[in-house]
Coordinates of C-alpha atoms in Angstrom, one line a residue:
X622 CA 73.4 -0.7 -46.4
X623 CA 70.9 -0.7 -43.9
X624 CA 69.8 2.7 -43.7
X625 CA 69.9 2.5 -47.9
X626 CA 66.9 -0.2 -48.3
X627 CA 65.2 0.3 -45.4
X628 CA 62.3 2.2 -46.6
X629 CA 61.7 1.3 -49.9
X630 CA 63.1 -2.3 -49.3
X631 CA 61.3 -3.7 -45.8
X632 CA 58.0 -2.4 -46.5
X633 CA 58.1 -4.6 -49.7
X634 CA 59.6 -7.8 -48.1
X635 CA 56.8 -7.0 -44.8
X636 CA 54.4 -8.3 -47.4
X637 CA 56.5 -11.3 -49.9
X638 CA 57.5 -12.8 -46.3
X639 CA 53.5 -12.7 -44.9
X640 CA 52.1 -14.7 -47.4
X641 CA 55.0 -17.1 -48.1
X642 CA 56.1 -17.6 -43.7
X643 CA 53.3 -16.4 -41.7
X644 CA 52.0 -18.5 -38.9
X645 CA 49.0 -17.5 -36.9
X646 CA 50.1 -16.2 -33.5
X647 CA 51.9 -13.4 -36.0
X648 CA 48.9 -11.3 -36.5
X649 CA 50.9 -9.7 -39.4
X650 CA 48.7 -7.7 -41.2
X651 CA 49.6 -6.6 -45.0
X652 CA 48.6 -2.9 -46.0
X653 CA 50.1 -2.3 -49.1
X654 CA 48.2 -2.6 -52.6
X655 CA 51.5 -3.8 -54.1
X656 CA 51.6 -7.5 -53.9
X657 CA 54.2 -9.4 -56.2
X658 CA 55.9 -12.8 -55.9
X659 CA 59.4 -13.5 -54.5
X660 CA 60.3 -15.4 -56.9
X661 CA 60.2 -11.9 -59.3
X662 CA 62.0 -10.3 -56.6
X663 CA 65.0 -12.6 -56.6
X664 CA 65.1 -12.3 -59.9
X665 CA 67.4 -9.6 -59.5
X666 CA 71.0 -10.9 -57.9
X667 CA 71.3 -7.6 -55.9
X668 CA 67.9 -8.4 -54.1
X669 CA 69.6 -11.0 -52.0
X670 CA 71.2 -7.9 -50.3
X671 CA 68.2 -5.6 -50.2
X672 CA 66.2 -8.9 -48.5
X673 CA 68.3 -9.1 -45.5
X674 CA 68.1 -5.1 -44.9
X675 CA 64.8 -6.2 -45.1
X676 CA 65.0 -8.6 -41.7
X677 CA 67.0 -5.8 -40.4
X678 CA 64.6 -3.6 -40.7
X679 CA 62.1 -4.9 -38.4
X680 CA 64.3 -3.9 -35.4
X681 CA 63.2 -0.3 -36.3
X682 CA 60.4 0.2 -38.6
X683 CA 56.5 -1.0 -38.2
X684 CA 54.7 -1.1 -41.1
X685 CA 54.1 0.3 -44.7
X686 CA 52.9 3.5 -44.8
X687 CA 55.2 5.4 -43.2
X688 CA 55.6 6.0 -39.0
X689 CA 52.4 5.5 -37.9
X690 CA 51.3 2.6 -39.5
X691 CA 51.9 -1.4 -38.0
X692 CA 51.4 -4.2 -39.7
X693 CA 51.0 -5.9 -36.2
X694 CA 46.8 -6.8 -36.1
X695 CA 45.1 -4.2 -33.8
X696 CA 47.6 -1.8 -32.5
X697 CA 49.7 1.0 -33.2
X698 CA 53.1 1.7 -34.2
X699 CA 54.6 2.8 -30.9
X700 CA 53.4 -0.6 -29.6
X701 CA 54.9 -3.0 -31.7
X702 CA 58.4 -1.1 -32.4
X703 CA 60.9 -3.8 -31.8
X704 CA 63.7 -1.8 -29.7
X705 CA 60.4 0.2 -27.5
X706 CA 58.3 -2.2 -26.7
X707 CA 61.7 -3.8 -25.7
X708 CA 62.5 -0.8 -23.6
X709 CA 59.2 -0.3 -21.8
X710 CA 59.5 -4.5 -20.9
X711 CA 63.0 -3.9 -19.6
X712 CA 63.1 -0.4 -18.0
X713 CA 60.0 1.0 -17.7
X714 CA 59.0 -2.3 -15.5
X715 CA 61.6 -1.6 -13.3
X716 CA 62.8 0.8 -11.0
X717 CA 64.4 3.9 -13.5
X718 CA 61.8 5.5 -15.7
X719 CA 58.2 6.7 -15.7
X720 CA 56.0 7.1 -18.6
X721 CA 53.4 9.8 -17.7
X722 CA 50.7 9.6 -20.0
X723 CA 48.9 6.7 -18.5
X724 CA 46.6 6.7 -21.3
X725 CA 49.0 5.4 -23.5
X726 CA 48.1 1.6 -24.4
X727 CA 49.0 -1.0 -21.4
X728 CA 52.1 1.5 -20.3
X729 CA 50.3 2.5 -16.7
X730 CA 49.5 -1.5 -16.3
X731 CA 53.7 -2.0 -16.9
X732 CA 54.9 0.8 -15.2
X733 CA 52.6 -0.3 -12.0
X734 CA 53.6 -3.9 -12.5
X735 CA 49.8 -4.6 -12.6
X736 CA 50.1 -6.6 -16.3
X737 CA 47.5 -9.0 -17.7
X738 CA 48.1 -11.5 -20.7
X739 CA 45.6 -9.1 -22.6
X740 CA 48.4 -5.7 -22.4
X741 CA 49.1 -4.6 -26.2
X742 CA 52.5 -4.4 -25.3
X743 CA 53.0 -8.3 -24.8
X744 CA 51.2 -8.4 -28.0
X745 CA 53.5 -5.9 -30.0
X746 CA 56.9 -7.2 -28.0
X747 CA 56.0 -11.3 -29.1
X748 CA 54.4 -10.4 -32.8
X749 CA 57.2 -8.1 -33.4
X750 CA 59.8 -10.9 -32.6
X751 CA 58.2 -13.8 -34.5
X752 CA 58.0 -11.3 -37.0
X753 CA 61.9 -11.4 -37.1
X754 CA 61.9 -14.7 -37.1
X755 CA 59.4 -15.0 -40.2
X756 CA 61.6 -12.4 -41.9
X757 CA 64.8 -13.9 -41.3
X758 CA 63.2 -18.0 -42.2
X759 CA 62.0 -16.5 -45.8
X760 CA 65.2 -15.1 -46.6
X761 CA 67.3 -18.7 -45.3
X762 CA 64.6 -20.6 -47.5
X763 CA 65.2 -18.2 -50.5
X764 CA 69.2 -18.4 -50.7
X765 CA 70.4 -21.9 -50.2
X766 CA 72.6 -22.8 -52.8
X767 CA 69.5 -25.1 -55.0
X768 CA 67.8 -21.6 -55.1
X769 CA 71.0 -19.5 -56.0
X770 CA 71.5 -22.0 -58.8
X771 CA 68.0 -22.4 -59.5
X772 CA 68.3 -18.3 -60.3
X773 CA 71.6 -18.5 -62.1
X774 CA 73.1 -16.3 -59.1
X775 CA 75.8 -19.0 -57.6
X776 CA 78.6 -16.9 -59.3
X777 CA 77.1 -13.1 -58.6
X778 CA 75.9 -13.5 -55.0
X779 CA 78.2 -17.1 -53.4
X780 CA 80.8 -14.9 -52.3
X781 CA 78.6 -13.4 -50.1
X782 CA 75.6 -15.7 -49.4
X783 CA 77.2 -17.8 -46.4
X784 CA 77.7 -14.2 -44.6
X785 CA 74.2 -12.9 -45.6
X786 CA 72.6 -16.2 -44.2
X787 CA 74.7 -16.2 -40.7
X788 CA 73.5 -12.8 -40.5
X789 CA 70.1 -14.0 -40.6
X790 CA 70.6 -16.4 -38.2
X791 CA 71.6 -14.6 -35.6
X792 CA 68.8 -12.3 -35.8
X793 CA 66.6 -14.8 -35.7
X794 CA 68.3 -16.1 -32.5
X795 CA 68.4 -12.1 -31.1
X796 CA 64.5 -12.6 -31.5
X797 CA 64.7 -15.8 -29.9
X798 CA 67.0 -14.5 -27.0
X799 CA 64.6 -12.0 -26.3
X800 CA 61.4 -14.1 -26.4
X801 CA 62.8 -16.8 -24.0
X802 CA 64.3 -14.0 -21.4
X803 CA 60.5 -12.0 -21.6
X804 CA 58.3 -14.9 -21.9
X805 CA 60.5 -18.1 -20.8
X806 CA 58.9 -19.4 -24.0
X807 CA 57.9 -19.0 -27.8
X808 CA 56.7 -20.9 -30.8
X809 CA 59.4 -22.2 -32.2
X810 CA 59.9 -21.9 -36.2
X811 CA 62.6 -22.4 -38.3
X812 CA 63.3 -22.3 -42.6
X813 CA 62.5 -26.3 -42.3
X814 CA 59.0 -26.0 -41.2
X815 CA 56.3 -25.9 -43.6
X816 CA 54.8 -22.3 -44.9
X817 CA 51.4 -21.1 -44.5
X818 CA 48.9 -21.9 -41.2
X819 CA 51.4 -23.8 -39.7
X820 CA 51.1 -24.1 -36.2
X821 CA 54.6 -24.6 -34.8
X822 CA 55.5 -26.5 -31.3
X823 CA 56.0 -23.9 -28.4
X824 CA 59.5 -24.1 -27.0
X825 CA 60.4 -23.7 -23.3
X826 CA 63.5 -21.7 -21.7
X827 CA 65.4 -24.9 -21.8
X828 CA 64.9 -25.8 -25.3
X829 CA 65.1 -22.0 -26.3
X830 CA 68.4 -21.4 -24.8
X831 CA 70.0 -25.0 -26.1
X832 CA 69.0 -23.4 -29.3
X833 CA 70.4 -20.2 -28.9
X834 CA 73.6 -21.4 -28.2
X835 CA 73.8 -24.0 -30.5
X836 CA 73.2 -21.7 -33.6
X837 CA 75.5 -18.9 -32.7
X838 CA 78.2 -21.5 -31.7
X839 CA 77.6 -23.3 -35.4
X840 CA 77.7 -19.7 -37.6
X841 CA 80.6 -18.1 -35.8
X842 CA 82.9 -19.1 -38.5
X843 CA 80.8 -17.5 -41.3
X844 CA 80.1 -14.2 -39.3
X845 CA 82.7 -11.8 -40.2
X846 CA 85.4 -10.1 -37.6
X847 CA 84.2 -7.9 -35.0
X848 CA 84.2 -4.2 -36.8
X849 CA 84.9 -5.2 -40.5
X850 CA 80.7 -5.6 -41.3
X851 CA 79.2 -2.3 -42.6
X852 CA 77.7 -0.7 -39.5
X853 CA 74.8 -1.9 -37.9
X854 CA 75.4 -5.1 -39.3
X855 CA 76.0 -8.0 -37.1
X856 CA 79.5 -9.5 -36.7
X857 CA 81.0 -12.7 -34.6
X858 CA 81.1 -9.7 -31.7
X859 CA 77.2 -9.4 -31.7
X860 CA 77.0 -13.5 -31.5
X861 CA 79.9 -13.6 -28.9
X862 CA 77.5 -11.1 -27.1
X863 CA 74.3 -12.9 -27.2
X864 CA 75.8 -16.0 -25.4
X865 CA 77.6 -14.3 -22.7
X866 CA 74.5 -12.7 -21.7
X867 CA 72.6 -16.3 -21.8
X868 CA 75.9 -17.7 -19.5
X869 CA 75.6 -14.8 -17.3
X870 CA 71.6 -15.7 -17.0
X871 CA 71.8 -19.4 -17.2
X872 CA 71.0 -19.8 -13.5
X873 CA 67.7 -17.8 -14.5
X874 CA 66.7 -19.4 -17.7
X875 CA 67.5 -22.8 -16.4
X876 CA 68.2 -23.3 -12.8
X877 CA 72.4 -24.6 -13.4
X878 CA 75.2 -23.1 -13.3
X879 CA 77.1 -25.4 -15.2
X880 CA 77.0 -27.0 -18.6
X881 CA 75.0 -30.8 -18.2
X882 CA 77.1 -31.2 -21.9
X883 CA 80.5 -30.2 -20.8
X884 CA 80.4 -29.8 -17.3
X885 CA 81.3 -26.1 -17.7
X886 CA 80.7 -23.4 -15.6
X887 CA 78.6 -21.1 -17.2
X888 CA 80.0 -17.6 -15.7
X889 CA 83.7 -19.2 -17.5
X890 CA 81.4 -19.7 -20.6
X891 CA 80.5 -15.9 -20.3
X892 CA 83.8 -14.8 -19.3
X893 CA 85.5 -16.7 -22.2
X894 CA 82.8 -15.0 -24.8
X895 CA 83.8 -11.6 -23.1
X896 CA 87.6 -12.3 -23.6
X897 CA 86.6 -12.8 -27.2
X898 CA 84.8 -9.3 -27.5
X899 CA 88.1 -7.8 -25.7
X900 CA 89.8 -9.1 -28.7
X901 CA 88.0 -7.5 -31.0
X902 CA 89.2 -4.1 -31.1
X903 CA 86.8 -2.1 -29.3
X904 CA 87.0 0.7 -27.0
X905 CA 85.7 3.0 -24.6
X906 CA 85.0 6.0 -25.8
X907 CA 86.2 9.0 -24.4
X908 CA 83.1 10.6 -23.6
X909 CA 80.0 8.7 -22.2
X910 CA 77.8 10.5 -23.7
X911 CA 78.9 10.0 -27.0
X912 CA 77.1 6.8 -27.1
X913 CA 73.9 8.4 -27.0
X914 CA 74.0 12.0 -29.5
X915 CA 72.9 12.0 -33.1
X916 CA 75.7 11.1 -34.3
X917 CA 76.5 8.1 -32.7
X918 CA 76.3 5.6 -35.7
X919 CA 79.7 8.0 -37.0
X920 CA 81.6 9.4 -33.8
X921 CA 83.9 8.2 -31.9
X922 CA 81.5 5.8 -30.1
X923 CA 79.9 4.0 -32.9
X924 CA 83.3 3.5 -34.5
X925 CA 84.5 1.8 -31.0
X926 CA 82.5 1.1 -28.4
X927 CA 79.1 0.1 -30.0
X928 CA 78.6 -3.2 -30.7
X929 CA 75.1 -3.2 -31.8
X930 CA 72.5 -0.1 -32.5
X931 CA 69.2 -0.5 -33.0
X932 CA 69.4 2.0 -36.4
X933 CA 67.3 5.5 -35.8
X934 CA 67.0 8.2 -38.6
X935 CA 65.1 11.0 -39.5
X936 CA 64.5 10.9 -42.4
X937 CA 65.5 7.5 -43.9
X938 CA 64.1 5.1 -40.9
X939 CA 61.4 7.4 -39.5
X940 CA 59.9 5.8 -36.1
X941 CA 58.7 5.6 -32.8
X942 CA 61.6 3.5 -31.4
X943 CA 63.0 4.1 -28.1
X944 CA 65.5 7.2 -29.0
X945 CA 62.5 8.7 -30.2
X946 CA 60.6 7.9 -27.4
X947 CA 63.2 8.7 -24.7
X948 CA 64.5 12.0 -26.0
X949 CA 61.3 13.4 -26.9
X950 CA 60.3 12.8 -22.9
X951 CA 63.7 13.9 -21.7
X952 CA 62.1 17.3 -23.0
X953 CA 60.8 18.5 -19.4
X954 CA 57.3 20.3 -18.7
X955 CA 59.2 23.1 -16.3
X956 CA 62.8 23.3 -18.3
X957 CA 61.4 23.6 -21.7
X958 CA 65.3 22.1 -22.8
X959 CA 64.2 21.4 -26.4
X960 CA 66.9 23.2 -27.9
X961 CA 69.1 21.5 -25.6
X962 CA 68.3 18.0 -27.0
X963 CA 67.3 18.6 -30.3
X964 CA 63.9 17.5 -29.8
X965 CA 60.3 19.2 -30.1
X966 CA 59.4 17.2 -26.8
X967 CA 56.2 16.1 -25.4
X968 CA 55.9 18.0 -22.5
X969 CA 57.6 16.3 -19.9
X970 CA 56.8 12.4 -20.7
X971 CA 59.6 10.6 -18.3
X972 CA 60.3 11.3 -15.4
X973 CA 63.1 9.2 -13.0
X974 CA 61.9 7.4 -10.0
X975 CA 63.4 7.9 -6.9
X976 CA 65.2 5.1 -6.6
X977 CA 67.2 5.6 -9.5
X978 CA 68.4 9.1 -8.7
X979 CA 69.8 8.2 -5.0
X980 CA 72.2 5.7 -6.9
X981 CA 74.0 8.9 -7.8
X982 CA 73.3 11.3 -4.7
X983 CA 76.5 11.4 -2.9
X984 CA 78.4 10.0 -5.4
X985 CA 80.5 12.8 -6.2
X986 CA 81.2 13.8 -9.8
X987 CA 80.0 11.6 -12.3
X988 CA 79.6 12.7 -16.4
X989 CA 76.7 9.5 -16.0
X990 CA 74.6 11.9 -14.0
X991 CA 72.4 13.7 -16.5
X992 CA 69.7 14.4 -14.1
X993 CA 67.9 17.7 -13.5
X994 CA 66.6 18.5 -10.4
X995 CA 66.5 22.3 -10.0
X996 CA 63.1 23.2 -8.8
X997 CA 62.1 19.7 -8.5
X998 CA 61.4 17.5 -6.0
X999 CA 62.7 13.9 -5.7
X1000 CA 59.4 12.4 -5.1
X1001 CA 56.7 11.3 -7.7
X1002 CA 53.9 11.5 -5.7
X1003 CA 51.6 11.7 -8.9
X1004 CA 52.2 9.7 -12.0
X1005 CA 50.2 12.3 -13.9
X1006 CA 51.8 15.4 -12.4
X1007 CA 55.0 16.2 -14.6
X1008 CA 56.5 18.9 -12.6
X1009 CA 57.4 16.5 -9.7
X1010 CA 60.1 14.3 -10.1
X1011 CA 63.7 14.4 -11.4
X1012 CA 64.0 14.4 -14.9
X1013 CA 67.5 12.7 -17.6
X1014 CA 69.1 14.0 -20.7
X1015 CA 71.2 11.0 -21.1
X1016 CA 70.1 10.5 -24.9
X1017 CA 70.6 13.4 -27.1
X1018 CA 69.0 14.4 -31.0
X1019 CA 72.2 16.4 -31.2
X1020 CA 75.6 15.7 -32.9
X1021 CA 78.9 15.7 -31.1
X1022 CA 79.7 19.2 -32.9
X1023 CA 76.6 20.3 -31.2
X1024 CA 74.3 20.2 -34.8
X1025 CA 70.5 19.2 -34.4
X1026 CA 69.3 15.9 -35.5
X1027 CA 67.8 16.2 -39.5
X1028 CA 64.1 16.1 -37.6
X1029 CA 63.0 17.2 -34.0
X1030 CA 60.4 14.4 -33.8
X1031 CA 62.2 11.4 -35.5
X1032 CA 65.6 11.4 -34.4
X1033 CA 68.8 10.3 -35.9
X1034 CA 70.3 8.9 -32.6
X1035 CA 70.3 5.2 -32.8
X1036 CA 69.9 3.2 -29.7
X1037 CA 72.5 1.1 -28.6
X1038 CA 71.6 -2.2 -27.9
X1039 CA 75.0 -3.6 -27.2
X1040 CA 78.2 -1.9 -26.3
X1041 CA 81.8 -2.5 -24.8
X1042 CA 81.3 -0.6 -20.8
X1043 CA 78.2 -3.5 -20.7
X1044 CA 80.7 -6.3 -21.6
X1045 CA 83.5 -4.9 -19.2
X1046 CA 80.8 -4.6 -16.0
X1047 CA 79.5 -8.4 -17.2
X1048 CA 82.9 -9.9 -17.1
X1049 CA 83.3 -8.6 -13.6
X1050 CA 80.0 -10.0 -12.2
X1051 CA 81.0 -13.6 -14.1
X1052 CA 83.9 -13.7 -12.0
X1053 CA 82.2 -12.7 -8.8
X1054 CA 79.5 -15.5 -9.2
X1055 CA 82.1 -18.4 -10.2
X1056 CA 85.0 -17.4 -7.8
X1057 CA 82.9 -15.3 -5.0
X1058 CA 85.4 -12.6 -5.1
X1059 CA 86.6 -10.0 -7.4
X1060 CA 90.2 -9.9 -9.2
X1061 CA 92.5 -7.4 -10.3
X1062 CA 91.4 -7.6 -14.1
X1063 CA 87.6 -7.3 -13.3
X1064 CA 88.2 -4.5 -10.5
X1065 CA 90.5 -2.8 -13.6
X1066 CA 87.3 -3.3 -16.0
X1067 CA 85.3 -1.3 -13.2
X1068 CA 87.3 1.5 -13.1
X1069 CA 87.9 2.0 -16.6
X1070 CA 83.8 2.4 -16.6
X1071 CA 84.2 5.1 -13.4
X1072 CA 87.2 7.1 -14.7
X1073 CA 85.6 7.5 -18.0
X1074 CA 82.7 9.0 -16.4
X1075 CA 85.4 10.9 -14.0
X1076 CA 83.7 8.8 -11.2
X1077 CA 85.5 7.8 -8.3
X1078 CA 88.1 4.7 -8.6
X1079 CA 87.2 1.7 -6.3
X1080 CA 88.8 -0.9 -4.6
X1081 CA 89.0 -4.7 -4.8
X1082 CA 87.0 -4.7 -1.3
X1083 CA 84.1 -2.6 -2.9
X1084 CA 83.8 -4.4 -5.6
X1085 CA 80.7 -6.7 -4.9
X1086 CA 77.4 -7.7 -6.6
X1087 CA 75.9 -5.5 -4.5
X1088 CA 78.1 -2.9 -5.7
X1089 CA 78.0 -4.3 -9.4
X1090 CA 73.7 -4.1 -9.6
X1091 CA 73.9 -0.5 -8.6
X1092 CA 76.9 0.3 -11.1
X1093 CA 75.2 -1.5 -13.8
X1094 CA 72.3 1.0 -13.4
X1095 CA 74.5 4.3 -13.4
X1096 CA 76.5 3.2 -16.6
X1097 CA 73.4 1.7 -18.6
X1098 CA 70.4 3.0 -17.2
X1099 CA 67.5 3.1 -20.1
X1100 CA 69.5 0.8 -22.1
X1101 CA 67.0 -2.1 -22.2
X1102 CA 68.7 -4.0 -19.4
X1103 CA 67.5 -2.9 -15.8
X1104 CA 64.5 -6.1 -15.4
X1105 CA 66.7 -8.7 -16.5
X1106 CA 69.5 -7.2 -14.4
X1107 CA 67.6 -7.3 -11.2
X1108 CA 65.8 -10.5 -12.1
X1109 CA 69.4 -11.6 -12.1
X1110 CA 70.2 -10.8 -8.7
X1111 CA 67.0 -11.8 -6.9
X1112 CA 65.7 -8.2 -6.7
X1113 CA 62.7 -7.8 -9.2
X1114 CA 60.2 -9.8 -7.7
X1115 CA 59.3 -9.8 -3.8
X1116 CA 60.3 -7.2 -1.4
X1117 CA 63.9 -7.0 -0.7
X1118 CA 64.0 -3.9 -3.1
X1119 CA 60.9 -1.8 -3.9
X1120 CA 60.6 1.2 -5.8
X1121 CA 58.4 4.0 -6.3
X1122 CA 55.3 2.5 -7.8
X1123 CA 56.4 -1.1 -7.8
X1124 CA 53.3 -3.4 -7.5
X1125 CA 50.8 -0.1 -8.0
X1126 CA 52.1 1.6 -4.5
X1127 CA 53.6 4.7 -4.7
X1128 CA 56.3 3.7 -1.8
X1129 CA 56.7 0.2 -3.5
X1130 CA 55.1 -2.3 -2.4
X1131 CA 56.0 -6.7 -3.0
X1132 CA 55.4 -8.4 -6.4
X1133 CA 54.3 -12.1 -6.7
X1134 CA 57.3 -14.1 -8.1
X1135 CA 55.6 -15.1 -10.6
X1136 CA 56.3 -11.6 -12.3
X1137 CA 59.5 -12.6 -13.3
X1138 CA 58.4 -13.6 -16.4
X1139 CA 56.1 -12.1 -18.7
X1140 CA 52.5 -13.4 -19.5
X1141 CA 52.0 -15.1 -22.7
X1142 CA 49.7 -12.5 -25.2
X1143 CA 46.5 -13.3 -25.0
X1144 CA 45.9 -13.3 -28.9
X1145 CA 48.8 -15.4 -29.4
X1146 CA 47.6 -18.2 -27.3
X1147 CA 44.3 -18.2 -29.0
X1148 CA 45.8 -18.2 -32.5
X1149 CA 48.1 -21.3 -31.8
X1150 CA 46.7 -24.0 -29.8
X1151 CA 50.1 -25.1 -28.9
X1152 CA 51.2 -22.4 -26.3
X1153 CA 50.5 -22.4 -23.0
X1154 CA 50.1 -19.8 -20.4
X1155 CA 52.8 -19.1 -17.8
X1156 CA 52.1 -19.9 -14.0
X1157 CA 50.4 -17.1 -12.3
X1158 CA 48.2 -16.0 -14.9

């Protein structure tokens, strides 16, 4: 279904869901001459179907005339896609990748860690979100039960409605999950609020996260069973997902370790949600990189192990997400590997920092370790200078059977936000933190990662969190998780770890705490009086 609609389908409901759920700090912008009603749109019974590929479609495509148009006010595609501007806030911050085209709107200021609230990326990253969360309040407003009946669709569509609306709900809460972990804090907008200029209350982490976990707790029931939803489609496994990563990061978002409700612990709270996920049928693929070819919404890995893609195609879903992005810089300015990845490339954009490729020197084999080195040297002394520098082929525009991708610039891999090897590494870390040591079924999780990859087993002794950070890079590395990882374990901010340009120096120099959260866009704080900056900026 969602790679169906998406092109016809989400450029149309881009501009019904402006003018009938906008709010100001969007800066949505329409751009299409072909304005019609909703109410015409839902004429049709089938639409209800079409609308929610709709508020899927966000996650991957930017506007309405094709690739290189946004429909975010005053910047460009590749800075308001959903899953990169996600990537570039969560790797390329961090201590893995390097983006070197400087030039490239506010990606030297994030690489350096040298952001202001005025970086189009902020901007892209929040409208895109609250863009999500317009989408997904439109469509909960058009299909309660009044409107179905209203419509004469009850009988057609009620089958499938309560599904269609959890659905929604939960990407409304992704966006929101995302928001508070960034930012610490959003507007806050639901289907109840008025339409129009609204200007909605900002929410803090608190109030984000009790919000979070209250939603996905109440729509569990009418998500359906892990793997039984038409792929890329969100299940109970994708909400069971979302709130073990807020357990895991409750300390983070705010300050406790247990539940003031319940008196849980939070790490059980994770662990439980895990233990659900284990039940769900998935399973490791047999091959690591199988997760990341062309293919990947049909082999072996999207059948198993993925929990969630963000959806990449192309020819249907043409974009500049993040498997676009990353593969098209894997293509290196000495190897020329195009043909290797299926790509046309851009002349060797990314680059690894240092950092990053010592967590795999000495380790032995390892099918994780996609790095190239020959004729390199570890060292970026030079952003600008693309020879120097290790470079990955993690992601791939090529099939499993070795087949290129339909296009060399818009590729067909999608980009796995969720998968099972993430669950298995989190469940291990939740016990660490509640018990302060490792047991046999987390050390058994571990390993099932390593010997996968044909790494080295390990034992209960070497399993630590100091252990666990370092693992969690070499099995997910430019995956959208590395800042919130290290933010995790008290290693983003200040100086116990720097890396290669952290804090603009090109040995790594200490960042304010204050960095560990994101400043609030500029533009959005103008447009709604009722945000607030973040301390520090």
């Amino acid at each position: 279904m969602i790679t169906k609609y998406l092109n016809k389908i989400y450029f149309l409901l881009g501009i019904i869901f402006f003018f009938s759920a906008c709010t100001d700090d969007l800066n949505v912008l329409p751009t299409d001459d072909d304005e019609f009603l909703s109410e015409d749109f839902y004429n049709n019974a089938g639409s209800y179907e079409q609308a929610l590929a709709g508020v899927y479609g966000n996650l991957s495509l930017t506007g309405t005339s094709g690739s290189g148009s946004s429909n975010i006010a005053g910047i460009d595609a590749g800075t308001s896609q959903y899953g990169r501007v996600l990537w570039y806030l969560q790797d390329l911050a961090a201590d893995e990748a390097l983006w070197s085209y400087e030039n490239d709107p506010g990606t030297k200021e994030i690489q350096r860690n040298i952001w202001t609230p005025a970086n189009p990326i902020f901007r892209g990253m929040y409208g895109r979100a609250m863009f999500s969360v317009a989408l997904a309040n439109d469509f909960l407003r058009e299909s309660t039960d009044e409107k179905l009946a209203e419509r004469g669709h009850t009988s057609t569509v009620g089958s499938e409605i309560v599904a269609y609306r959890a659905e929604a709900r939960l990407l409304r809460a992704l966006s929101y999950y995302h928001l508070m972990d960034l930012f610490g804090k959003a507007a806050f907008v639901t289907e109840a609020d008025p339409v129009g200029t609204f200007q909605a209350p900002q929410y803090d982490r608190a109030q984000l996260f009790n919000f979070i976990k209250s939603e996905l707790t109440d729509i569990e029931g009418d998500l359906k069973a892990p793997r039984t939803n038409q792929y890329a489609r969100a299940d109970k496994a994708v909400a069971w997902m979302i709130l073990a990563k807020i357990y895991l990061n409750a300390k983070v978002y705010i300050g406790v370790e247990n539940d003031p409700v319940d008196g849980e612990n939070y790490y059980t709270k994770c662990i439980d949600n895990c233990n659900k996920i284990f039940g769900g049928g998935y399973e490791l693929a047999s091959n690591y990189l199988l997760n990341f070819m062309a293919d990947n919404n049909s082999n072996e890995a999207g059948l198993n192990e993925i929990i969630f893609p963000l959806v990449s195609d192309g020819v249907v879903t043409q974009n500049y997400g993040p498997t676009t992005v990353i593969i098209n810089g894997e293509v290196g300015s000495i190897e020329k590997n195009q043909d290797d990845l299926g790509a046309q490339g851009w002349g060797g954009a990314l680059r690894v920092r240092k950092q990053f490729a010592e967590k795999f020197i000495d380790q032995g084999n390892d099918d994780r370790n996609t790095l190239i080195t020959a004729g390199r040297d570890i060292e970026v002394v030079e952003i600008a200078d693309k020879d120097s520098g290790y470079i990955l082929t993690k992601f791939s525009n090529r099939t499993s059977t070795g087949a290129a991708g339909s296009d060399p610039t818009y590729v067909d891999t999608d980009f796995p936000l969720f998968r099972l090897a993430d669950v298995y590494l989190m469940y291990a870390e939740a016990i660490i933190r509640r018990d302060g040591v490792a047991n046999g079924d987390a050390l058994n999780y571990v390993n099932d990662v390593r010997d996968r990859a044909h790494a080295s087993l390990i034992s209960l002794n070497d399993l630590t969190l100091s252990f666990l950070i370092d693992e969690r890079s070499r099995e997910l590395h430019w995956e959208a998780h590395r800042r919130q990882d290290l933010v995790r374990f008290g290693l983003y901010t200040g100086g116990n770890y720097n890396w290669a340009w952290k804090g603009n120096g090109s040995n790594g120099i200490a960042i304010s705490n204050h960095m560990a959260v994101y400043p609030m866009p500029s533009e959005s704080l103008a447009a709604n009086p009722n945000l607030t900056q973040n301390t520090g900026y």
